[in-house]
Amino acid sequence: MSAKGHRLGVAILLLSVLAAAPAHLPAGSQLVPDIDRDGVPDATDMCPNLPEDGIGDATDGCPSPRTQWHDSDRDGIADGVDECPLSAEVYNGIEDA
């Protein structure tokens, strides 16, 4: 048997095993829809198609306003807290002018 035929046989065997394996959830648990996979269930997500901002507040499920997370100068400091949002930081802890 050629190597290609052997790999094909192994792939078919693996797929048949995976297809036959039942998917189990822990007892008492259920699948909860979360389209954007942000951890906030769609039923309570105020923005079910946009990822969460990670801040527990009244807008759970929604990203923060753009200025809070956007980084115009790409220095790793969000514009909302960057003293010089259009001038990149040199990563020494001192804001550049």
CSV table of C-alpha atoms in Angstrom, one decimal:
chain,number,residue,atom,x,y,z
A,1,MET,CA,0.0,0.0,0.0
A,2,SER,CA,1.3,3.4,-0.9
A,3,ALA,CA,1.9,6.1,1.7
A,4,LYS,CA,-0.9,8.2,0.1
A,5,GLY,CA,-3.3,5.2,0.4
A,6,HIS,CA,-2.3,4.6,4.0
A,7,ARG,CA,-3.0,8.3,5.0
A,8,LEU,CA,-6.3,8.1,3.3
A,9,GLY,CA,-7.3,5.0,5.2
A,10,VAL,CA,-6.2,6.5,8.5
A,11,ALA,CA,-8.2,9.7,7.7
A,12,ILE,CA,-11.3,7.7,6.9
A,13,LEU,CA,-10.9,5.6,10.1
A,14,LEU,CA,-10.4,8.8,12.2
A,15,LEU,CA,-13.5,10.4,10.7
A,16,SER,CA,-15.6,7.4,11.3
A,17,VAL,CA,-14.5,7.2,14.9
A,18,LEU,CA,-15.2,10.9,15.5
A,19,ALA,CA,-18.6,10.7,13.8
A,20,ALA,CA,-19.6,7.8,15.9
A,21,ALA,CA,-18.5,9.4,19.2
A,22,PRO,CA,-21.5,10.9,21.0
A,23,ALA,CA,-21.1,14.5,22.2
A,24,HIS,CA,-21.8,14.7,25.9
A,25,LEU,CA,-22.6,17.7,28.1
A,26,PRO,CA,-22.2,17.6,31.8
A,27,ALA,CA,-25.5,16.6,33.6
A,28,GLY,CA,-27.9,19.5,33.9
A,29,SER,CA,-26.1,21.7,31.4
A,30,GLN,CA,-27.5,23.0,28.1
A,31,LEU,CA,-26.1,24.7,25.1
A,32,VAL,CA,-26.7,28.5,25.3
A,33,PRO,CA,-26.6,30.4,22.0
A,34,ASP,CA,-23.7,33.0,21.8
A,35,ILE,CA,-23.2,34.0,18.2
A,36,ASP,CA,-20.3,36.4,18.8
A,37,ARG,CA,-18.6,34.0,21.3
A,38,ASP,CA,-18.1,36.7,23.9
A,39,GLY,CA,-19.4,34.7,26.8
A,40,VAL,CA,-22.6,36.7,27.1
A,41,PRO,CA,-25.7,34.6,26.1
A,42,ASP,CA,-27.5,36.0,23.1
A,43,ALA,CA,-30.7,36.3,25.2
A,44,THR,CA,-29.1,38.9,27.4
A,45,ASP,CA,-26.5,40.2,25.0
A,46,MET,CA,-27.3,43.8,24.0
A,47,CYS,CA,-25.1,43.4,20.9
A,48,PRO,CA,-25.3,39.7,20.0
A,49,ASN,CA,-23.2,40.2,16.8
A,50,LEU,CA,-20.4,42.2,18.4
A,51,PRO,CA,-17.8,40.9,20.9
A,52,GLU,CA,-18.0,42.0,24.6
A,53,ASP,CA,-15.6,44.7,25.9
A,54,GLY,CA,-14.8,42.7,29.1
A,55,ILE,CA,-16.2,45.4,31.4
A,56,GLY,CA,-19.3,44.3,33.5
A,57,ASP,CA,-21.7,47.2,33.0
A,58,ALA,CA,-25.1,48.1,31.7
A,59,THR,CA,-23.9,47.5,28.1
A,60,ASP,CA,-22.8,43.9,28.6
A,61,GLY,CA,-22.3,42.2,25.3
A,62,CYS,CA,-21.3,45.4,23.5
A,63,PRO,CA,-17.9,46.8,22.7
A,64,SER,CA,-16.9,50.0,24.4
A,65,PRO,CA,-17.1,53.3,22.5
A,66,ARG,CA,-14.4,53.3,19.8
A,67,THR,CA,-12.2,55.8,21.6
A,68,GLN,CA,-11.9,53.5,24.6
A,69,TRP,CA,-10.4,50.6,22.6
A,70,HIS,CA,-9.1,52.1,19.3
A,71,ASP,CA,-5.3,52.7,19.1
A,72,SER,CA,-4.7,55.3,16.4
A,73,ASP,CA,-0.9,55.3,16.8
A,74,ARG,CA,-0.7,51.5,17.3
A,75,ASP,CA,1.5,51.8,20.4
A,76,GLY,CA,-0.6,49.4,22.5
A,77,ILE,CA,-2.2,52.2,24.5
A,78,ALA,CA,-5.9,52.8,23.7
A,79,ASP,CA,-6.8,56.3,22.5
A,80,GLY,CA,-9.1,56.7,25.5
A,81,VAL,CA,-6.2,56.6,28.0
A,82,ASP,CA,-3.3,57.6,25.7
A,83,GLU,CA,-2.0,61.1,26.5
A,84,CYS,CA,-0.7,61.3,22.9
A,85,PRO,CA,-3.1,59.2,20.8
A,86,LEU,CA,-1.4,60.2,17.5
A,87,SER,CA,2.2,59.8,18.7
A,88,ALA,CA,3.5,56.3,19.4
A,89,GLU,CA,4.9,55.4,22.8
A,90,VAL,CA,8.4,54.0,22.9
A,91,TYR,CA,7.5,51.4,25.5
A,92,ASN,CA,9.6,53.0,28.3
A,93,GLY,CA,6.6,54.2,30.2
A,94,ILE,CA,7.1,57.9,29.3
A,95,GLU,CA,4.6,59.4,27.0
A,96,ASP,CA,6.2,60.8,23.9
A,97,ALA,CA,5.6,64.4,22.8
